[in-house]
PDB file of C-alpha atoms and ligand atoms in Angstrom:
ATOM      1  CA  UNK A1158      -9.050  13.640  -4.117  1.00  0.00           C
ATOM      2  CA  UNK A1159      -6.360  12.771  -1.883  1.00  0.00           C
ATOM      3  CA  UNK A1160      -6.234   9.610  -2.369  1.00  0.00           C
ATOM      4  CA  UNK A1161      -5.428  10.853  -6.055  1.00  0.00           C
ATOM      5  CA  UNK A1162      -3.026  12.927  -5.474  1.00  0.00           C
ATOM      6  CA  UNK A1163      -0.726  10.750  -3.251  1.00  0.00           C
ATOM      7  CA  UNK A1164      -0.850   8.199  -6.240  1.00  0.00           C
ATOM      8  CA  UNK A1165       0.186  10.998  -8.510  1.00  0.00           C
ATOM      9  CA  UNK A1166       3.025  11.414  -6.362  1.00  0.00           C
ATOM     10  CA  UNK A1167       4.144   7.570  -5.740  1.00  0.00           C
ATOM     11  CA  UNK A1168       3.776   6.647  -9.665  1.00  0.00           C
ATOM     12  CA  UNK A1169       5.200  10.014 -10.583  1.00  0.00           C
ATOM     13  CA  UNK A1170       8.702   9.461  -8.427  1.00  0.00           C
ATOM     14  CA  UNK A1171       8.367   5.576  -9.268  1.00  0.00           C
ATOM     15  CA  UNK A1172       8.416   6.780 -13.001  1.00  0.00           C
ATOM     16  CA  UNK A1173      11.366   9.353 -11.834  1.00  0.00           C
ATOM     17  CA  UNK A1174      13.461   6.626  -9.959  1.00  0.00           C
ATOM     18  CA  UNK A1175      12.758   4.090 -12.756  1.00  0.00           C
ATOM     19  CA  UNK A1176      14.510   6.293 -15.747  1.00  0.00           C
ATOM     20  CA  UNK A1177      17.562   7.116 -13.439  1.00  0.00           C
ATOM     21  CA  UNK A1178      17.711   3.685 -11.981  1.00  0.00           C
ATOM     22  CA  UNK A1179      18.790   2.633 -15.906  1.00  0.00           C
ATOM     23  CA  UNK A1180      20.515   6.073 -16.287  1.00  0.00           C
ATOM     24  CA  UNK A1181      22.624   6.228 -13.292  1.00  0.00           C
ATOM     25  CA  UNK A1182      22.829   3.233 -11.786  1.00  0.00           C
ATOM     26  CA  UNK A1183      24.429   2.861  -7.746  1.00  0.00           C
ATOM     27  CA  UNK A1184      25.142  -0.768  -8.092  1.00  0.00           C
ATOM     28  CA  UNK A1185      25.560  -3.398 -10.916  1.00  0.00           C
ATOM     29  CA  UNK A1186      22.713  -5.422 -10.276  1.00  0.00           C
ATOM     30  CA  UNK A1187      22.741  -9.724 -10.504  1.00  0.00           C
ATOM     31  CA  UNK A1188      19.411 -10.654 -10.998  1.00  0.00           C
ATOM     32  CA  UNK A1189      17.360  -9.764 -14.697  1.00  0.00           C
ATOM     33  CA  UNK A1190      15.709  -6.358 -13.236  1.00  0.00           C
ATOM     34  CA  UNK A1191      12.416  -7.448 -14.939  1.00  0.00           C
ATOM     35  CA  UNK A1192      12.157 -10.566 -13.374  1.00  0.00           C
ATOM     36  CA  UNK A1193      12.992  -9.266 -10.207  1.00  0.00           C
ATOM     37  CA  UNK A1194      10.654  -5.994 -10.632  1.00  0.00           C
ATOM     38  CA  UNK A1195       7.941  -8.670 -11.593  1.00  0.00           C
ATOM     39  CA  UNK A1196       8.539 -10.704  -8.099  1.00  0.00           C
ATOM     40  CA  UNK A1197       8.557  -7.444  -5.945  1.00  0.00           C
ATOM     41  CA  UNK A1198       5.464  -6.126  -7.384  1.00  0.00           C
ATOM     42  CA  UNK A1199       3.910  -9.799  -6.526  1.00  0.00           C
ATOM     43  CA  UNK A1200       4.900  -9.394  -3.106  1.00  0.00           C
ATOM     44  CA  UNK A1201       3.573  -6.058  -3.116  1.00  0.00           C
ATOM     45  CA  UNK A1202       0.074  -6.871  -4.427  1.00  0.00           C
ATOM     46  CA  UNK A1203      -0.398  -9.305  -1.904  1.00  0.00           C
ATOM     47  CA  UNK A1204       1.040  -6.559   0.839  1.00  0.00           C
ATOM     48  CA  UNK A1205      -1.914  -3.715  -0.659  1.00  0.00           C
ATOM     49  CA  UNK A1206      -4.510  -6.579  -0.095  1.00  0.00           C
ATOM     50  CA  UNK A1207      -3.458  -6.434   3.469  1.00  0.00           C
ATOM     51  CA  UNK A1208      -3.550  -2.775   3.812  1.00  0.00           C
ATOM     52  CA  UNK A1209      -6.632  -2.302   2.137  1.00  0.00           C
ATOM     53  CA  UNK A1210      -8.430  -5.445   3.640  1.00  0.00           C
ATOM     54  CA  UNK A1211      -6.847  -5.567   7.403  1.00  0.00           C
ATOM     55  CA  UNK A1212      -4.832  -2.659   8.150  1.00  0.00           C
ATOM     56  CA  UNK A1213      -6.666   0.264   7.009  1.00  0.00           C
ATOM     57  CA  UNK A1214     -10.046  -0.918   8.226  1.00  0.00           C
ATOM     58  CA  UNK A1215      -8.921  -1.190  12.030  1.00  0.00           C
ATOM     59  CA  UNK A1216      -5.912   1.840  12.006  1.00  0.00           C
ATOM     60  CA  UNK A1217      -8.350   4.716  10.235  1.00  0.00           C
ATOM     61  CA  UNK A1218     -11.366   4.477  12.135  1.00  0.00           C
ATOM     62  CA  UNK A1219      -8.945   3.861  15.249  1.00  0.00           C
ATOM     63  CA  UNK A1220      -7.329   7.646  14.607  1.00  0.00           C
ATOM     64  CA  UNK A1221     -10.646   9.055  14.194  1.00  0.00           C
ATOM     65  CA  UNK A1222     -11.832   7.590  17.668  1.00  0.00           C
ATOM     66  CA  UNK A1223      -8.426   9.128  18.770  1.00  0.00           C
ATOM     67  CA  UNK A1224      -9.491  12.625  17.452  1.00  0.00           C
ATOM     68  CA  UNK A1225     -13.245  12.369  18.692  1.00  0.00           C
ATOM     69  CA  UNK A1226     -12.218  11.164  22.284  1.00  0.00           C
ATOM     70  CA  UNK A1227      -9.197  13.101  22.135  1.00  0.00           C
ATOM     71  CA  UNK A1228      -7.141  10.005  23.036  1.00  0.00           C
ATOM     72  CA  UNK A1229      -3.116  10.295  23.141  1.00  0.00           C
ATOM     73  CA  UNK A1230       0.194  12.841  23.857  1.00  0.00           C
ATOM     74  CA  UNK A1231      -0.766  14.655  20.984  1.00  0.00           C
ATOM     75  CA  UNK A1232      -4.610  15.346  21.600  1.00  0.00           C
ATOM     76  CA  UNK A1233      -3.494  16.149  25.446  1.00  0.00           C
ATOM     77  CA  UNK A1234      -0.913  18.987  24.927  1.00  0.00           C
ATOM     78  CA  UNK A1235      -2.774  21.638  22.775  1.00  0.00           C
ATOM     79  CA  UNK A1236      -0.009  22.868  20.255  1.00  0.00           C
ATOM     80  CA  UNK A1237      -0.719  25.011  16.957  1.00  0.00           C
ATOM     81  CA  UNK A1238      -1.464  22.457  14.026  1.00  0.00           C
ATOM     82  CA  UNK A1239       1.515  22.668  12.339  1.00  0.00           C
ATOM     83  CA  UNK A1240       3.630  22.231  15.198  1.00  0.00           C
ATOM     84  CA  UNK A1241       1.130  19.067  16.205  1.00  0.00           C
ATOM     85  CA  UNK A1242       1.680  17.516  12.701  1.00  0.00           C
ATOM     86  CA  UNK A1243       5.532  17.467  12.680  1.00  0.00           C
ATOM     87  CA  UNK A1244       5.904  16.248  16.201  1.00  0.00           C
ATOM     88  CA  UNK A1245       3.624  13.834  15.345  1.00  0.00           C
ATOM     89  CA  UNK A1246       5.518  12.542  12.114  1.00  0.00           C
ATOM     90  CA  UNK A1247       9.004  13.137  14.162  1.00  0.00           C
ATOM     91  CA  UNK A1248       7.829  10.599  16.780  1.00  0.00           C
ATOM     92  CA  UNK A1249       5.478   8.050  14.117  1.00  0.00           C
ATOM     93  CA  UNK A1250       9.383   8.284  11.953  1.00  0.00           C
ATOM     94  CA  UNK A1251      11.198   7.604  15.737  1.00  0.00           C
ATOM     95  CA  UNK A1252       8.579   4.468  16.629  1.00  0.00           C
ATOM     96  CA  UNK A1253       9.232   2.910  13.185  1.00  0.00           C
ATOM     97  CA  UNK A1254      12.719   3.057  13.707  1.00  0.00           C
ATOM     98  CA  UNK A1255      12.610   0.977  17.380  1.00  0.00           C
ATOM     99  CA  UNK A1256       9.658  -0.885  15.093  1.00  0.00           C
ATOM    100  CA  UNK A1257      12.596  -1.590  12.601  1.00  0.00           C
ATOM    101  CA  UNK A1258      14.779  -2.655  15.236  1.00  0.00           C
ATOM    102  CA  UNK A1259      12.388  -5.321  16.591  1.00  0.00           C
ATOM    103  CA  UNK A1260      12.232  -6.915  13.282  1.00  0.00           C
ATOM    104  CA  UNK A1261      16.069  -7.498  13.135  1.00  0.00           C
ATOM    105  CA  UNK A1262      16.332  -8.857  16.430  1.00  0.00           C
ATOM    106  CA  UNK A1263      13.336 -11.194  16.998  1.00  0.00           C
ATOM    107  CA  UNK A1264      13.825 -14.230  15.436  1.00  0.00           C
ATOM    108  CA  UNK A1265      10.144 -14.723  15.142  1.00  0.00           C
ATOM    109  CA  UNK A1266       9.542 -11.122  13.261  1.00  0.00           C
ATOM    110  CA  UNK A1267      12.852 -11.378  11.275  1.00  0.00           C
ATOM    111  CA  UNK A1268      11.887 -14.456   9.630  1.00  0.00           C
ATOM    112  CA  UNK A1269       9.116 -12.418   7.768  1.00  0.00           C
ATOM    113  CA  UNK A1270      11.154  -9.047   7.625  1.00  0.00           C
ATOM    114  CA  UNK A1271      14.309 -11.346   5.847  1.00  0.00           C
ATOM    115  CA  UNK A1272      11.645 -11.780   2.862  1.00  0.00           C
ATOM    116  CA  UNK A1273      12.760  -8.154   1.904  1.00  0.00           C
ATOM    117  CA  UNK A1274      16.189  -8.368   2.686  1.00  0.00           C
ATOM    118  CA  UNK A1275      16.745 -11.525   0.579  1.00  0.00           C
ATOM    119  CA  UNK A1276      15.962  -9.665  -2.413  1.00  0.00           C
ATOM    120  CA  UNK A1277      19.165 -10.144  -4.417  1.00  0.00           C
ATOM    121  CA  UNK A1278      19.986  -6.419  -5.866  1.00  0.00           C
ATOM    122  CA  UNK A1279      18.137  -3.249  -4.560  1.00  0.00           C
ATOM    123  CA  UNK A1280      16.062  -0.888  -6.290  1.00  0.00           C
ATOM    124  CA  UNK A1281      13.011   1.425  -6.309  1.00  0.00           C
ATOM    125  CA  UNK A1282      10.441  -1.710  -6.464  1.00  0.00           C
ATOM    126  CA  UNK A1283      12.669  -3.618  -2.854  1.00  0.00           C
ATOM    127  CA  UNK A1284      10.771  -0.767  -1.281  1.00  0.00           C
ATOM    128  CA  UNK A1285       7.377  -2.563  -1.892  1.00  0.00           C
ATOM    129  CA  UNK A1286       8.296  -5.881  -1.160  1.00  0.00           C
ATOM    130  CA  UNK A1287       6.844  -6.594   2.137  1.00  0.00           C
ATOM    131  CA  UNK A1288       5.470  -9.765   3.147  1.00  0.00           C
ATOM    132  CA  UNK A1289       1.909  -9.956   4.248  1.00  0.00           C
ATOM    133  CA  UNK A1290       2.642 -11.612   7.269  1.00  0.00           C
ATOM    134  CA  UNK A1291       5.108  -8.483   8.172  1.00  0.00           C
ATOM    135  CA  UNK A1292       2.228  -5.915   7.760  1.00  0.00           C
ATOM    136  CA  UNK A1293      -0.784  -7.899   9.257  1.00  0.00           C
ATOM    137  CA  UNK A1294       2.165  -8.444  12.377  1.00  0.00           C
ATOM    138  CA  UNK A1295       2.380  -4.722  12.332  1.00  0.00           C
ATOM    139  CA  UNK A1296      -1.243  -3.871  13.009  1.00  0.00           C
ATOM    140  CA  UNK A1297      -0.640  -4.193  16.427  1.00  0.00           C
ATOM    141  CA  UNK A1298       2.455  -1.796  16.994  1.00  0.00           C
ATOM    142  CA  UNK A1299       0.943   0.958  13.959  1.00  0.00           C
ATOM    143  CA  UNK A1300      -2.484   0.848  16.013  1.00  0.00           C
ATOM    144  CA  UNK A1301      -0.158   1.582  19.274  1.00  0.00           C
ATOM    145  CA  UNK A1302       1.239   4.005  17.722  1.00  0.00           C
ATOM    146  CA  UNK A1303      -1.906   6.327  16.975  1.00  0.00           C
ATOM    147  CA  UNK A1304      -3.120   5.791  19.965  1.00  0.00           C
ATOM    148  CA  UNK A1305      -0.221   6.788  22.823  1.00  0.00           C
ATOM    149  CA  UNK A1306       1.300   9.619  20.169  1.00  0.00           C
ATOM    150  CA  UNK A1307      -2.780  10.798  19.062  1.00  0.00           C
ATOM    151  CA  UNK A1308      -2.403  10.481  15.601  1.00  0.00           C
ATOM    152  CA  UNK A1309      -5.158  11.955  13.759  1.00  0.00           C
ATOM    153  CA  UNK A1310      -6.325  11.042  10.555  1.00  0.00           C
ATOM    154  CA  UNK A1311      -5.145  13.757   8.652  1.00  0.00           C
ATOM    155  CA  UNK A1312      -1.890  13.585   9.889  1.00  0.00           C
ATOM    156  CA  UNK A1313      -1.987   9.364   9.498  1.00  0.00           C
ATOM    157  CA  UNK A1314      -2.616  10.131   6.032  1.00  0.00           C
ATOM    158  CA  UNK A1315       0.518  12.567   5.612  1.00  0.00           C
ATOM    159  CA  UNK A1316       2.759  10.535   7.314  1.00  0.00           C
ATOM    160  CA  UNK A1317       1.955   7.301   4.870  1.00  0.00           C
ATOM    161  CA  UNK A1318       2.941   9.424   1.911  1.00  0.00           C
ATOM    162  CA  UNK A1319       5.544  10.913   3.148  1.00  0.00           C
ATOM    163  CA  UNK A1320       6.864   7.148   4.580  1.00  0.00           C
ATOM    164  CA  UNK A1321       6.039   5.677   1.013  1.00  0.00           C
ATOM    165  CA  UNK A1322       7.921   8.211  -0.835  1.00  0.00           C
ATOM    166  CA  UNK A1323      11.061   8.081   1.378  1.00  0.00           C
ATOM    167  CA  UNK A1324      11.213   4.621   0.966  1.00  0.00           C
ATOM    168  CA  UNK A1325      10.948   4.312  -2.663  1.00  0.00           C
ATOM    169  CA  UNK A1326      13.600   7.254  -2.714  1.00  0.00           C
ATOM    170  CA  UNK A1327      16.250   5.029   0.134  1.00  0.00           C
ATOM    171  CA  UNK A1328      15.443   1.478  -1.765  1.00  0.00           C
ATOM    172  CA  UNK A1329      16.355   2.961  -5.273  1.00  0.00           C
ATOM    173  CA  UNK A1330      18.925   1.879  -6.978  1.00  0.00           C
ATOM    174  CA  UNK A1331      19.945   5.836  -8.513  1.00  0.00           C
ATOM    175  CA  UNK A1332      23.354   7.251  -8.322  1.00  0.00           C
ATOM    176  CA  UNK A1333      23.366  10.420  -6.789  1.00  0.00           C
ATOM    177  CA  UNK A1334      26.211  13.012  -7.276  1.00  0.00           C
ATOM    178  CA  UNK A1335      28.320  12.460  -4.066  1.00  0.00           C
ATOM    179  CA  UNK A1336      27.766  16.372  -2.958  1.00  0.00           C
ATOM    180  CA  UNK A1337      23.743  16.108  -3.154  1.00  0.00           C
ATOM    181  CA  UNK A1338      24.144  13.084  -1.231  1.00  0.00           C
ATOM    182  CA  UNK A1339      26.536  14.238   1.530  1.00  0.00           C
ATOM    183  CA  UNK A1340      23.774  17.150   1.939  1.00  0.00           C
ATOM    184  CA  UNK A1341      20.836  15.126   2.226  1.00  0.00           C
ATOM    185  CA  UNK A1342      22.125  12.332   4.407  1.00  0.00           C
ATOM    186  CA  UNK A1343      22.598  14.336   6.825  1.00  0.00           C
ATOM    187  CA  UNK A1344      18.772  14.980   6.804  1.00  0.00           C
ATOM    188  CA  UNK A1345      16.551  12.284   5.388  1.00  0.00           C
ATOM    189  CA  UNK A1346      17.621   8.345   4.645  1.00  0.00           C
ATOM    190  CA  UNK A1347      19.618   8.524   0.969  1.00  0.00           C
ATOM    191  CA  UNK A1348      20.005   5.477  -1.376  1.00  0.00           C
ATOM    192  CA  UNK A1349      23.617   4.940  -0.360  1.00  0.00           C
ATOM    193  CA  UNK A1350      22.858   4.976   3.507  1.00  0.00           C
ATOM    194  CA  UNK A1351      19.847   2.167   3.396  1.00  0.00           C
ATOM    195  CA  UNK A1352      21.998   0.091   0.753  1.00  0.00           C
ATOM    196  CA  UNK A1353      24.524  -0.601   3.532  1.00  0.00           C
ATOM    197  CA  UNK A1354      21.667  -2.037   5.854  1.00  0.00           C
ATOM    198  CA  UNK A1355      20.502  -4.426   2.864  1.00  0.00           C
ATOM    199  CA  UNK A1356      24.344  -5.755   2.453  1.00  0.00           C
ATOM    200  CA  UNK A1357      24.908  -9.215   3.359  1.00  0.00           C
ATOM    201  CA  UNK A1358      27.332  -8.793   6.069  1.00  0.00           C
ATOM    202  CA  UNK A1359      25.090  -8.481   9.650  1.00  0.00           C
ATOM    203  CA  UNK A1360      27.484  -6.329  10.683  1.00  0.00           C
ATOM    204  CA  UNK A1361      26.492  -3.894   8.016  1.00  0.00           C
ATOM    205  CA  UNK A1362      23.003  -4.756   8.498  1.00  0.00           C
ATOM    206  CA  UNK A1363      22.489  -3.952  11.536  1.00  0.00           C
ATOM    207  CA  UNK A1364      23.117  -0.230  10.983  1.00  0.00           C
ATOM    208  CA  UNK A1365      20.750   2.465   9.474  1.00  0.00           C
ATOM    209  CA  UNK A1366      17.660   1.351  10.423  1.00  0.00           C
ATOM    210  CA  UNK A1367      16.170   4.733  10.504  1.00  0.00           C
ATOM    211  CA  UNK A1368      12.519   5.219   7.625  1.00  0.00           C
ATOM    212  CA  UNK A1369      12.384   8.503   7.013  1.00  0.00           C
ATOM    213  CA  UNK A1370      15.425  10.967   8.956  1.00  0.00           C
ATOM    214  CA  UNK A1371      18.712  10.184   9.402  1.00  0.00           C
ATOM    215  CA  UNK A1372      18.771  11.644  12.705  1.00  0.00           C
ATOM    216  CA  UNK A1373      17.286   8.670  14.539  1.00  0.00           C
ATOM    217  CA  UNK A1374      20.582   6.513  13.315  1.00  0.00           C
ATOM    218  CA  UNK A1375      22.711   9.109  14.700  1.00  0.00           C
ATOM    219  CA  UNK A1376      21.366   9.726  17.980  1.00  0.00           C
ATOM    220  CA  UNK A1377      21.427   5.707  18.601  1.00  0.00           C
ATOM    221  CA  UNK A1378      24.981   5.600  17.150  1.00  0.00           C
ATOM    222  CA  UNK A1379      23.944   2.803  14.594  1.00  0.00           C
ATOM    223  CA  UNK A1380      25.014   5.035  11.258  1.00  0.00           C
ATOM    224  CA  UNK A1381      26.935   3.771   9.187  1.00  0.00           C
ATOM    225  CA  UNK A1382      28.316   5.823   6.130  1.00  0.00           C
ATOM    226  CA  UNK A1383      31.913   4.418   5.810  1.00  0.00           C
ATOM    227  CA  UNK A1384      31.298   1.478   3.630  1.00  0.00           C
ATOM    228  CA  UNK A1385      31.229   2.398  -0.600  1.00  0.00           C
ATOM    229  CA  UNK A1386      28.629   0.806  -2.498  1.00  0.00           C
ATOM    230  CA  UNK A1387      31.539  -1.605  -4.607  1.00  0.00           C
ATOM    231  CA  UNK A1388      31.660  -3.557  -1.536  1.00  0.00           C
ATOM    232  CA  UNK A1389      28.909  -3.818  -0.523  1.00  0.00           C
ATOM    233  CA  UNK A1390      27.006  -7.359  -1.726  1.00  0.00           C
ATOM    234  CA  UNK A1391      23.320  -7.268  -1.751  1.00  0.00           C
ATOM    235  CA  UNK A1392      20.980  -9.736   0.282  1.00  0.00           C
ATOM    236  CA  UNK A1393      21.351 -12.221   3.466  1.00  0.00           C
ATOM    237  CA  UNK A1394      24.255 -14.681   3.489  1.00  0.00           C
ATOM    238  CA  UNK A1395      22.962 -18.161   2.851  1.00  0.00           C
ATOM    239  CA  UNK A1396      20.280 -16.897   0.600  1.00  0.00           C
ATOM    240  CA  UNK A1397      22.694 -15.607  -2.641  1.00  0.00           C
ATOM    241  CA  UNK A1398      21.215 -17.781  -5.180  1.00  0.00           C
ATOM    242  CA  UNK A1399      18.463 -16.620  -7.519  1.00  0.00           C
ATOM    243  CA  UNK A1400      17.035 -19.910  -7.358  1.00  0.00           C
ATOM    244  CA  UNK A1401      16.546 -19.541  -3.902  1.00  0.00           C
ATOM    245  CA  UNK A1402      14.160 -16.223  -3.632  1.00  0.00           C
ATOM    246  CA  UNK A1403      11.543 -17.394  -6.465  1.00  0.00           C
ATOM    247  CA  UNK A1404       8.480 -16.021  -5.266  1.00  0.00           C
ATOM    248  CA  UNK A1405       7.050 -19.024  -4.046  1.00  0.00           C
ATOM    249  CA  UNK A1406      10.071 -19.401  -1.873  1.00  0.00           C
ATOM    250  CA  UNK A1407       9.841 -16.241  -0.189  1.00  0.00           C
ATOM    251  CA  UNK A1408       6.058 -16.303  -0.028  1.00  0.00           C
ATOM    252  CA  UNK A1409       6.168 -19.578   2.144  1.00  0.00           C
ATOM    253  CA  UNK A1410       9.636 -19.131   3.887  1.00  0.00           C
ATOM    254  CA  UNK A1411       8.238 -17.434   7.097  1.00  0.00           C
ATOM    255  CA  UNK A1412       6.542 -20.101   7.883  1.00  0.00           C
ATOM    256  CA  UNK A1413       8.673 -23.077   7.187  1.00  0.00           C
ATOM    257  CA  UNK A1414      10.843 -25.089   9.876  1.00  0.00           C
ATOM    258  CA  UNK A1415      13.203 -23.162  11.813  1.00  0.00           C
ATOM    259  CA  UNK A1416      16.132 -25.895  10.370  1.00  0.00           C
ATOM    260  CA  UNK A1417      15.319 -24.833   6.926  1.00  0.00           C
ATOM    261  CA  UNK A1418      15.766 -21.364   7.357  1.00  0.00           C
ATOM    262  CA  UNK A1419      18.287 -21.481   9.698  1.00  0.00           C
ATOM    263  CA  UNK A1420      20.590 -18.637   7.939  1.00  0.00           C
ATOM    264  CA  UNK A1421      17.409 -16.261   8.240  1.00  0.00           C
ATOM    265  CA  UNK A1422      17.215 -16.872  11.830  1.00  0.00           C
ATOM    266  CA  UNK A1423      21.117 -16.715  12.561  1.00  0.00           C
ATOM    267  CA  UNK A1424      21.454 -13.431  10.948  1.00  0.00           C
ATOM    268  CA  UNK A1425      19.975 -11.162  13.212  1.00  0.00           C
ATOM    269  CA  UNK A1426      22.315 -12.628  16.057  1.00  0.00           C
ATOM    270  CA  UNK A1427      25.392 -12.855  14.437  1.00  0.00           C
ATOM    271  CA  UNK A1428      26.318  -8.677  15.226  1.00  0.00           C
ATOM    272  CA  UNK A1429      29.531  -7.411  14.244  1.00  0.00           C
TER     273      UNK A1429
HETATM  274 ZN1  LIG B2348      15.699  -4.069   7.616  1.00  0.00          ZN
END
């Protein structure tokens, strides 16, 4: 029942973000959207085989060890439920944020994390776009992470939709009013906040790496509001050409030569 209602939820926003993504567009876009939507989803497919087949299977009955054995911060300190779910989600949204990190500056996670970045233009479907190799990578850190905070199932399970929803909300493409945006930046990740992380320029990049709140960003001084969405260009210098993120190309990338990807790996170095 659950499960039903958080796909409710994801296809019901994806539907939302869809219509205003051709209403109110943020940024002209350079790539045919179906194409590209097409691609993303691809990726995607391949990324919910891994969830379902790899990740799920070792991280859910993991969380309900840690609630049996009550293993973890969480399942040590007795708070009231509610309190224990959003400290719980507060530090699961901090750990992705240092997890986020990583992936920019390790040349040997970036090369798989790049494979979302190089997507040309940005949009509710970029949000989906994972390689496999990122999330089967990331089995390791997400089981680390129910197991020193004490993550629970039920709370796992919150925190996933609430993570999937943000990001489809930060990745679209939608043109909020300036005021609702101003408001809500200064709470959760907003549309015009992650599109400065996906711009080309590493300087750019390597701000706002925050999932879910802002506040992450701001307490690690890495936000970065000041740049307008005209000027900012879409993707990872070197890789600008559509002809050079067909989906066989960003399938296999990862795991190609370090000299021919040698602008993946240099990005994540060359700060400000
Ligand atoms: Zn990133």
């Amino acid at each position: 029942m659950k499960g039903l209602i958080k796909l409710a939820g994801v296809l019901g926003l994806a539907a939302g973000l869809f219509l205003l993504e051709r209403k109110r567009p943020l940024r002209s876009e350079r790539e045919s959207k179906t194409r590209r939507n097409g691609r993303n989803l691809a990726v995607a497919g391949l990324g919910a085989l891994t969830i379902h087949f790899a990740e799920s299977p070792i991280i859910y009955p993991l969380a309900k060890i840690v609630e049996r054995r009550r293993w973890g911060l969480l399942q040590w300190i007795h708070l009231p439920r509610v309190l224990q779910g959003l400290v719980a989600v507060l530090l699961l949204d901090y750990t992705l944020y240092l997890q986020h990190v990583l992936h920019h500056r390790l040349p040997f996670l970036w090369r798989f994390h790049a494979v979302h970045h190089v997507d040309l233009d940005l949009d509710a479907s970029t949000a989906l776009r994972f390689h496999f190799g990122e999330i089967a990578l990331s089995i390791p850190y997400r089981a680390a992470q129910v197991l020193l905070i004490g993550v629970d199932t039920q709370i796992l399970f919150i925190w996933q939709t609430f993570l999937l929803l943000s990001i489809m909300f930060h990745h679209s493409n939608v043109q909020l009013p300036m005021s609702i945006e101003d408001r809500l930046v200064r709470f959760i990740v907003t549309p015009r906040m992650h599109g400065i992380h996906h711009s080309n320029d590493p300087h750019n990049q390597n701000a706002n790496w925050s999932g879910g709140l802002t506040l992450w960003d701001a307490l690690h001084r890495t936000l970065n509001l000041g740049i307008p969405q005209q000027e900012v260009e879409i993707g990872v210098k070197g890789f600008d050409q559509p002809e050079q993120v067909t989906l066989p190309t960003i399938l296999t990338q990862p795991f190609l030569d370090d000299s021919a990807i040698r602008a993946f790996l240099e990005a994540p170095r060359a700060t400000n």
